[in-house]
């Protein structure tokens, strides 16, 4: 069996080497010629898998080690009778880490307190539902919008989860977080979901965070609001026209990162492992490889807090011990200025530094710091009370 695998997929040899011969190719460079004698294709989000790529290839299995699937033409795969697997939820925890790091960084910079804000979550899937659960556990008020889920609940007469309209979130929330897939058609299309009209309706002081898909936000309208009134803030990890993103918008948002919200080592490895399991099932094989087999221990395993800190200061201390979003913002600025937008953007992703998830850090509390237990646990850390 010959497998063409994105060069940036970690642990590929460990996970896929037992299936056959691996050919590693940078994801954006994979083309039809690479697949002429390949049996399987394993990608991440930057490879567009469509009929043109698969033309005249013998590929029988396609796997993407990502939550998102809008880069995969599943209709073309079905027409060619090609099996497909994705990795739903693999990096959802990492994206939530990114959101919390971004919001707490912006709160510190601009002088507001996250626990005093109401956060609107657009899209209650793998990421959005986890974000809402963590924020709620931290004592932060939330509202969620997910029309497709709300419609399913109504049709199946399930208990309603209290979903709200996007208009209600814009009216009632201080922070708007987008975590939707990209859909261009249908009653719940998300293409330019946050369009010029809705961006204009945002109250002064609002924060927009997009870690879903770049095309869900009208970038030109957002840039106009930021450059004109300048009375809202934005955190963007995803962009229209990646990797040729709008330099003007990049310079106006508070935190600009190169589509790395889910790029924790844990999330990437989890995605690789999930596709290994799917390929084994497709091949009719059993696999005894576990996630623990490929996931190394963290460099920083524990942190001990002994004295009381203001709650959000304690959160920032623990978060930055694991992940600091400012590093990724600075890297995008530096690399795109030094090497140009396309090369700089891709370089940030291809050479992304090691990053772990909040759950890999055990925060030990003693003395007055014990009062922080609920909030830190809610934020996603493992918390123990030191004797």
GROMACS .gro file of C-alpha atoms in nm:
model
  387
    1UNK     CA    1   0.000   0.000   0.000
    2UNK     CA    2   0.129   0.346  -0.091
    3UNK     CA    3   0.016   0.645   0.113
    4UNK     CA    4   0.066   1.014   0.027
    5UNK     CA    5   0.078   1.203   0.357
    6UNK     CA    6   0.099   1.576   0.432
    7UNK     CA    7   0.453   1.646   0.550
    8UNK     CA    8   0.323   1.842   0.851
    9UNK     CA    9   0.125   1.554   1.001
   10UNK     CA   10   0.304   1.445   1.320
   11UNK     CA   11   0.366   1.080   1.411
   12UNK     CA   12   0.281   0.976   1.055
   13UNK     CA   13   0.544   0.702   1.043
   14UNK     CA   14   0.428   0.559   1.375
   15UNK     CA   15   0.064   0.569   1.278
   16UNK     CA   16   0.073   0.481   0.906
   17UNK     CA   17   0.407   0.311   0.847
   18UNK     CA   18   0.264  -0.035   0.917
   19UNK     CA   19   0.017   0.007   0.630
   20UNK     CA   20   0.285   0.043   0.364
   21UNK     CA   21   0.514   0.299   0.196
   22UNK     CA   22   0.475   0.664   0.298
   23UNK     CA   23   0.540   0.957   0.064
   24UNK     CA   24   0.558   1.287   0.256
   25UNK     CA   25   0.462   1.601   0.060
   26UNK     CA   26   0.390   1.955   0.188
   27UNK     CA   27   0.013   1.987   0.199
   28UNK     CA   28  -0.015   2.284  -0.036
   29UNK     CA   29   0.206   2.108  -0.293
   30UNK     CA   30   0.015   1.780  -0.319
   31UNK     CA   31  -0.106   1.740  -0.678
   32UNK     CA   32  -0.251   1.476  -0.908
   33UNK     CA   33   0.093   1.351  -1.012
   34UNK     CA   34   0.167   1.245  -0.654
   35UNK     CA   35  -0.144   1.026  -0.654
   36UNK     CA   36  -0.096   0.836  -0.979
   37UNK     CA   37   0.005   0.517  -0.798
   38UNK     CA   38  -0.121   0.593  -0.447
   39UNK     CA   39  -0.376   0.390  -0.253
   40UNK     CA   40  -0.447   0.642   0.022
   41UNK     CA   41  -0.422   1.017   0.080
   42UNK     CA   42  -0.384   1.165   0.430
   43UNK     CA   43  -0.410   1.545   0.456
   44UNK     CA   44  -0.472   1.839   0.686
   45UNK     CA   45  -0.680   2.147   0.608
   46UNK     CA   46  -0.473   2.320   0.338
   47UNK     CA   47  -0.499   2.051   0.068
   48UNK     CA   48  -0.802   2.092  -0.157
   49UNK     CA   49  -0.919   1.737  -0.226
   50UNK     CA   50  -1.146   1.746  -0.528
   51UNK     CA   51  -1.219   1.573  -0.857
   52UNK     CA   52  -0.928   1.747  -1.027
   53UNK     CA   53  -0.679   1.622  -0.768
   54UNK     CA   54  -0.814   1.267  -0.778
   55UNK     CA   55  -0.845   1.242  -1.158
   56UNK     CA   56  -0.724   0.904  -1.285
   57UNK     CA   57  -0.577   0.809  -0.947
   58UNK     CA   58  -0.621   0.467  -0.782
   59UNK     CA   59  -0.677   0.628  -0.439
   60UNK     CA   60  -0.937   0.432  -0.241
   61UNK     CA   61  -0.915   0.609   0.098
   62UNK     CA   62  -0.891   0.976   0.194
   63UNK     CA   63  -0.844   1.090   0.551
   64UNK     CA   64  -0.816   1.441   0.693
   65UNK     CA   65  -0.658   1.474   1.038
   66UNK     CA   66  -0.881   1.773   1.114
   67UNK     CA   67  -1.223   1.864   1.245
   68UNK     CA   68  -1.313   2.068   0.938
   69UNK     CA   69  -1.402   1.904   0.606
   70UNK     CA   70  -1.486   2.198   0.378
   71UNK     CA   71  -1.157   2.139   0.190
   72UNK     CA   72  -1.284   1.793   0.091
   73UNK     CA   73  -1.525   1.746  -0.200
   74UNK     CA   74  -1.712   1.456  -0.042
   75UNK     CA   75  -1.947   1.428  -0.339
   76UNK     CA   76  -1.650   1.365  -0.568
   77UNK     CA   77  -1.520   1.100  -0.329
   78UNK     CA   78  -1.858   0.928  -0.313
   79UNK     CA   79  -1.888   0.931  -0.692
   80UNK     CA   80  -1.550   0.758  -0.717
   81UNK     CA   81  -1.638   0.515  -0.435
   82UNK     CA   82  -1.350   0.646  -0.224
   83UNK     CA   83  -1.379   0.592   0.151
   84UNK     CA   84  -1.345   0.904   0.365
   85UNK     CA   85  -1.270   0.978   0.730
   86UNK     CA   86  -1.218   1.294   0.932
   87UNK     CA   87  -1.122   1.356   1.294
   88UNK     CA   88  -1.416   1.538   1.458
   89UNK     CA   89  -1.325   1.690   1.791
   90UNK     CA   90  -0.955   1.609   1.765
   91UNK     CA   91  -0.834   1.963   1.832
   92UNK     CA   92  -1.145   2.115   1.986
   93UNK     CA   93  -0.982   2.152   2.327
   94UNK     CA   94  -0.688   2.336   2.171
   95UNK     CA   95  -0.922   2.582   1.998
   96UNK     CA   96  -1.095   2.652   2.328
   97UNK     CA   97  -0.753   2.710   2.486
   98UNK     CA   98  -0.682   2.960   2.208
   99UNK     CA   99  -1.011   3.144   2.264
  100UNK     CA  100  -0.956   3.175   2.639
  101UNK     CA  101  -0.596   3.287   2.590
  102UNK     CA  102  -0.705   3.546   2.335
  103UNK     CA  103  -0.991   3.686   2.539
  104UNK     CA  104  -0.791   3.707   2.861
  105UNK     CA  105  -0.501   3.872   2.678
  106UNK     CA  106  -0.732   4.131   2.524
  107UNK     CA  107  -0.906   4.187   2.858
  108UNK     CA  108  -0.570   4.258   3.023
  109UNK     CA  109  -0.462   4.487   2.741
  110UNK     CA  110  -0.784   4.686   2.722
  111UNK     CA  111  -0.873   4.690   3.091
  112UNK     CA  112  -1.188   4.480   3.117
  113UNK     CA  113  -1.279   4.163   3.306
  114UNK     CA  114  -1.396   3.853   3.120
  115UNK     CA  115  -1.620   3.734   3.404
  116UNK     CA  116  -1.819   4.058   3.372
  117UNK     CA  117  -1.889   4.006   3.002
  118UNK     CA  118  -2.148   3.799   2.818
  119UNK     CA  119  -2.000   3.576   2.549
  120UNK     CA  120  -2.206   3.481   2.244
  121UNK     CA  121  -2.106   3.152   2.081
  122UNK     CA  122  -2.206   3.102   1.719
  123UNK     CA  123  -2.191   2.731   1.640
  124UNK     CA  124  -2.240   2.477   1.920
  125UNK     CA  125  -2.047   2.188   1.768
  126UNK     CA  126  -1.731   2.023   1.899
  127UNK     CA  127  -1.562   2.355   1.972
  128UNK     CA  128  -1.855   2.579   2.059
  129UNK     CA  129  -2.011   2.335   2.306
  130UNK     CA  130  -1.679   2.285   2.484
  131UNK     CA  131  -1.621   2.660   2.497
  132UNK     CA  132  -1.963   2.719   2.646
  133UNK     CA  133  -1.907   2.447   2.907
  134UNK     CA  134  -1.571   2.590   3.014
  135UNK     CA  135  -1.692   2.950   3.027
  136UNK     CA  136  -1.997   2.849   3.229
  137UNK     CA  137  -1.776   2.659   3.473
  138UNK     CA  138  -1.562   2.972   3.504
  139UNK     CA  139  -1.867   3.181   3.592
  140UNK     CA  140  -1.889   3.364   3.258
  141UNK     CA  141  -2.236   3.427   3.113
  142UNK     CA  142  -2.292   3.278   2.766
  143UNK     CA  143  -2.555   3.263   2.493
  144UNK     CA  144  -2.539   3.017   2.203
  145UNK     CA  145  -2.664   3.033   1.844
  146UNK     CA  146  -2.690   2.719   1.629
  147UNK     CA  147  -2.989   2.720   1.390
  148UNK     CA  148  -2.920   2.372   1.242
  149UNK     CA  149  -2.908   2.214   1.589
  150UNK     CA  150  -3.214   2.407   1.700
  151UNK     CA  151  -3.403   2.282   1.392
  152UNK     CA  152  -3.305   1.920   1.463
  153UNK     CA  153  -3.419   1.951   1.823
  154UNK     CA  154  -3.755   2.090   1.713
  155UNK     CA  155  -3.798   1.816   1.452
  156UNK     CA  156  -3.707   1.538   1.696
  157UNK     CA  157  -3.896   1.698   1.983
  158UNK     CA  158  -3.585   1.695   2.199
  159UNK     CA  159  -3.550   1.927   2.498
  160UNK     CA  160  -3.439   2.265   2.369
  161UNK     CA  161  -3.090   2.377   2.464
  162UNK     CA  162  -3.184   2.743   2.480
  163UNK     CA  163  -3.042   2.852   2.146
  164UNK     CA  164  -3.081   3.215   2.042
  165UNK     CA  165  -3.079   3.396   1.709
  166UNK     CA  166  -2.765   3.563   1.581
  167UNK     CA  167  -2.945   3.894   1.610
  168UNK     CA  168  -3.007   3.830   1.979
  169UNK     CA  169  -2.639   3.753   2.035
  170UNK     CA  170  -2.536   4.074   1.859
  171UNK     CA  171  -2.782   4.269   2.073
  172UNK     CA  172  -2.708   4.107   2.409
  173UNK     CA  173  -2.344   3.995   2.403
  174UNK     CA  174  -2.018   4.183   2.456
  175UNK     CA  175  -1.807   3.913   2.288
  176UNK     CA  176  -1.900   3.717   1.974
  177UNK     CA  177  -1.709   3.393   1.904
  178UNK     CA  178  -1.758   3.220   1.569
  179UNK     CA  179  -1.707   2.843   1.551
  180UNK     CA  180  -1.910   2.737   1.250
  181UNK     CA  181  -1.820   2.524   0.948
  182UNK     CA  182  -1.830   2.695   0.609
  183UNK     CA  183  -2.147   2.630   0.411
  184UNK     CA  184  -2.238   2.838   0.106
  185UNK     CA  185  -2.590   2.716   0.036
  186UNK     CA  186  -2.905   2.617   0.218
  187UNK     CA  187  -3.121   2.779   0.484
  188UNK     CA  188  -2.834   2.800   0.734
  189UNK     CA  189  -2.547   2.901   0.506
  190UNK     CA  190  -2.254   3.047   0.698
  191UNK     CA  191  -2.072   3.220   0.413
  192UNK     CA  192  -2.032   3.583   0.529
  193UNK     CA  193  -2.259   3.506   0.822
  194UNK     CA  194  -2.114   3.815   0.987
  195UNK     CA  195  -2.181   4.047   0.695
  196UNK     CA  196  -2.158   4.424   0.662
  197UNK     CA  197  -2.501   4.484   0.815
  198UNK     CA  198  -2.434   4.266   1.117
  199UNK     CA  199  -2.089   4.414   1.168
  200UNK     CA  200  -2.246   4.759   1.163
  201UNK     CA  201  -2.496   4.646   1.429
  202UNK     CA  202  -2.223   4.552   1.678
  203UNK     CA  203  -2.231   4.775   1.984
  204UNK     CA  204  -1.926   4.989   2.062
  205UNK     CA  205  -1.683   4.794   2.277
  206UNK     CA  206  -1.780   4.459   2.123
  207UNK     CA  207  -1.519   4.193   2.056
  208UNK     CA  208  -1.535   3.962   1.752
  209UNK     CA  209  -1.333   3.639   1.760
  210UNK     CA  210  -1.326   3.407   1.460
  211UNK     CA  211  -1.161   3.068   1.497
  212UNK     CA  212  -1.398   2.887   1.262
  213UNK     CA  213  -1.366   2.966   0.891
  214UNK     CA  214  -1.239   3.289   0.738
  215UNK     CA  215  -1.516   3.320   0.481
  216UNK     CA  216  -1.780   3.336   0.756
  217UNK     CA  217  -1.683   3.702   0.813
  218UNK     CA  218  -1.694   3.985   0.560
  219UNK     CA  219  -1.332   4.093   0.600
  220UNK     CA  220  -1.373   4.414   0.404
  221UNK     CA  221  -1.665   4.525   0.622
  222UNK     CA  222  -1.476   4.435   0.939
  223UNK     CA  223  -1.172   4.628   0.821
  224UNK     CA  224  -1.393   4.926   0.744
  225UNK     CA  225  -1.545   4.925   1.094
  226UNK     CA  226  -1.205   4.888   1.260
  227UNK     CA  227  -1.045   5.160   1.048
  228UNK     CA  228  -1.344   5.394   1.061
  229UNK     CA  229  -1.517   5.407   1.397
  230UNK     CA  230  -1.247   5.194   1.557
  231UNK     CA  231  -1.485   5.120   1.843
  232UNK     CA  232  -1.479   4.739   1.837
  233UNK     CA  233  -1.198   4.484   1.867
  234UNK     CA  234  -1.125   4.165   1.676
  235UNK     CA  235  -0.924   3.849   1.720
  236UNK     CA  236  -0.881   3.654   1.397
  237UNK     CA  237  -0.722   3.315   1.347
  238UNK     CA  238  -0.891   3.242   1.015
  239UNK     CA  239  -0.905   3.466   0.709
  240UNK     CA  240  -1.047   3.503   0.363
  241UNK     CA  241  -0.807   3.405   0.084
  242UNK     CA  242  -0.557   3.222   0.306
  243UNK     CA  243  -0.258   3.239   0.281
  244UNK     CA  244  -0.288   3.569   0.089
  245UNK     CA  245  -0.468   3.743   0.373
  246UNK     CA  246  -0.555   4.111   0.388
  247UNK     CA  247  -0.254   4.295   0.531
  248UNK     CA  248  -0.470   4.595   0.619
  249UNK     CA  249  -0.705   4.380   0.827
  250UNK     CA  250  -0.412   4.196   0.985
  251UNK     CA  251  -0.275   4.529   1.110
  252UNK     CA  252  -0.609   4.646   1.252
  253UNK     CA  253  -0.716   4.344   1.457
  254UNK     CA  254  -0.599   4.314   1.816
  255UNK     CA  255  -0.464   3.961   1.776
  256UNK     CA  256  -0.387   3.816   1.432
  257UNK     CA  257  -0.277   3.453   1.406
  258UNK     CA  258  -0.218   3.219   1.108
  259UNK     CA  259  -0.495   2.956   1.139
  260UNK     CA  260  -0.328   2.781   1.432
  261UNK     CA  261  -0.601   2.784   1.698
  262UNK     CA  262  -0.613   2.405   1.698
  263UNK     CA  263  -0.241   2.347   1.648
  264UNK     CA  264  -0.157   2.191   1.983
  265UNK     CA  265   0.064   1.885   1.967
  266UNK     CA  266  -0.211   1.695   2.149
  267UNK     CA  267  -0.474   1.797   1.894
  268UNK     CA  268  -0.257   1.712   1.595
  269UNK     CA  269  -0.157   1.376   1.737
  270UNK     CA  270  -0.516   1.299   1.827
  271UNK     CA  271  -0.618   1.370   1.467
  272UNK     CA  272  -0.342   1.149   1.329
  273UNK     CA  273  -0.439   0.867   1.562
  274UNK     CA  274  -0.809   0.894   1.476
  275UNK     CA  275  -0.732   0.858   1.104
  276UNK     CA  276  -0.502   0.563   1.177
  277UNK     CA  277  -0.795   0.395   1.351
  278UNK     CA  278  -1.026   0.474   1.058
  279UNK     CA  279  -0.778   0.340   0.800
  280UNK     CA  280  -0.735   0.021   1.002
  281UNK     CA  281  -1.110  -0.031   1.002
  282UNK     CA  282  -1.123   0.034   0.626
  283UNK     CA  283  -0.850  -0.226   0.572
  284UNK     CA  284  -1.025  -0.476   0.795
  285UNK     CA  285  -0.739  -0.472   1.042
  286UNK     CA  286  -0.733  -0.440   1.418
  287UNK     CA  287  -0.512  -0.173   1.571
  288UNK     CA  288  -0.370  -0.182   1.922
  289UNK     CA  289  -0.212   0.164   1.890
  290UNK     CA  290  -0.344   0.397   2.160
  291UNK     CA  291  -0.332   0.775   2.183
  292UNK     CA  292  -0.108   0.743   2.487
  293UNK     CA  293   0.144   0.550   2.273
  294UNK     CA  294   0.214   0.854   2.056
  295UNK     CA  295   0.160   1.144   2.299
  296UNK     CA  296   0.473   1.246   2.496
  297UNK     CA  297   0.467   1.386   2.850
  298UNK     CA  298   0.464   1.768   2.876
  299UNK     CA  299   0.780   1.965   2.951
  300UNK     CA  300   0.596   2.144   3.233
  301UNK     CA  301   0.385   1.897   3.426
  302UNK     CA  302   0.286   2.097   3.733
  303UNK     CA  303   0.264   2.445   3.883
  304UNK     CA  304   0.214   2.530   4.250
  305UNK     CA  305   0.017   2.837   4.358
  306UNK     CA  306   0.041   2.915   4.728
  307UNK     CA  307  -0.106   3.263   4.767
  308UNK     CA  308  -0.421   3.433   4.646
  309UNK     CA  309  -0.412   3.623   4.317
  310UNK     CA  310  -0.689   3.814   4.142
  311UNK     CA  311  -0.875   3.532   3.965
  312UNK     CA  312  -0.805   3.636   3.607
  313UNK     CA  313  -0.441   3.712   3.688
  314UNK     CA  314  -0.413   3.355   3.817
  315UNK     CA  315  -0.577   3.230   3.498
  316UNK     CA  316  -0.334   3.423   3.279
  317UNK     CA  317  -0.037   3.294   3.479
  318UNK     CA  318  -0.142   2.931   3.434
  319UNK     CA  319  -0.245   2.973   3.072
  320UNK     CA  320   0.078   3.140   2.969
  321UNK     CA  321   0.274   2.864   3.136
  322UNK     CA  322   0.121   2.638   2.872
  323UNK     CA  323   0.030   2.865   2.578
  324UNK     CA  324   0.059   3.238   2.507
  325UNK     CA  325  -0.134   3.359   2.201
  326UNK     CA  326   0.087   3.668   2.178
  327UNK     CA  327   0.368   3.449   2.047
  328UNK     CA  328   0.160   3.350   1.746
  329UNK     CA  329   0.047   3.707   1.683
  330UNK     CA  330   0.407   3.828   1.685
  331UNK     CA  331   0.522   3.543   1.460
  332UNK     CA  332   0.262   3.626   1.194
  333UNK     CA  333   0.358   3.993   1.195
  334UNK     CA  334   0.729   3.913   1.176
  335UNK     CA  335   0.716   3.638   0.914
  336UNK     CA  336   0.475   3.812   0.677
  337UNK     CA  337   0.673   4.135   0.691
  338UNK     CA  338   1.002   3.954   0.634
  339UNK     CA  339   0.895   3.704   0.366
  340UNK     CA  340   0.571   3.833   0.217
  341UNK     CA  341   0.218   3.732   0.302
  342UNK     CA  342   0.186   3.390   0.138
  343UNK     CA  343   0.527   3.253   0.236
  344UNK     CA  344   0.520   3.410   0.581
  345UNK     CA  345   0.172   3.277   0.661
  346UNK     CA  346   0.259   2.924   0.551
  347UNK     CA  347   0.598   2.937   0.725
  348UNK     CA  348   0.425   3.010   1.057
  349UNK     CA  349   0.213   2.699   1.014
  350UNK     CA  350   0.482   2.469   0.876
  351UNK     CA  351   0.730   2.559   1.151
  352UNK     CA  352   0.483   2.598   1.435
  353UNK     CA  353   0.651   2.563   1.776
  354UNK     CA  354   0.561   2.294   2.026
  355UNK     CA  355   0.239   2.369   2.210
  356UNK     CA  356   0.048   2.163   2.464
  357UNK     CA  357  -0.308   2.186   2.595
  358UNK     CA  358  -0.421   2.329   2.928
  359UNK     CA  359  -0.522   1.981   3.045
  360UNK     CA  360  -0.157   1.871   3.043
  361UNK     CA  361  -0.080   2.107   3.335
  362UNK     CA  362  -0.152   2.003   3.693
  363UNK     CA  363  -0.206   2.315   3.902
  364UNK     CA  364  -0.143   2.248   4.270
  365UNK     CA  365  -0.313   2.483   4.514
  366UNK     CA  366  -0.241   2.548   4.879
  367UNK     CA  367  -0.311   2.821   5.132
  368UNK     CA  368  -0.525   3.108   5.009
  369UNK     CA  369  -0.489   2.988   4.649
  370UNK     CA  370  -0.734   2.703   4.721
  371UNK     CA  371  -1.010   2.957   4.648
  372UNK     CA  372  -0.907   2.944   4.281
  373UNK     CA  373  -0.990   2.574   4.243
  374UNK     CA  374  -1.328   2.603   4.073
  375UNK     CA  375  -1.225   2.864   3.821
  376UNK     CA  376  -0.898   2.691   3.721
  377UNK     CA  377  -1.066   2.354   3.695
  378UNK     CA  378  -1.341   2.511   3.488
  379UNK     CA  379  -1.082   2.664   3.255
  380UNK     CA  380  -0.951   2.317   3.171
  381UNK     CA  381  -0.656   2.259   3.403
  382UNK     CA  382  -0.609   1.955   3.621
  383UNK     CA  383  -0.627   2.087   3.978
  384UNK     CA  384  -0.507   1.922   4.297
  385UNK     CA  385  -0.504   2.054   4.651
  386UNK     CA  386  -0.153   2.029   4.794
  387UNK     CA  387  -0.121   1.885   5.144
   0.00000   0.00000   0.00000
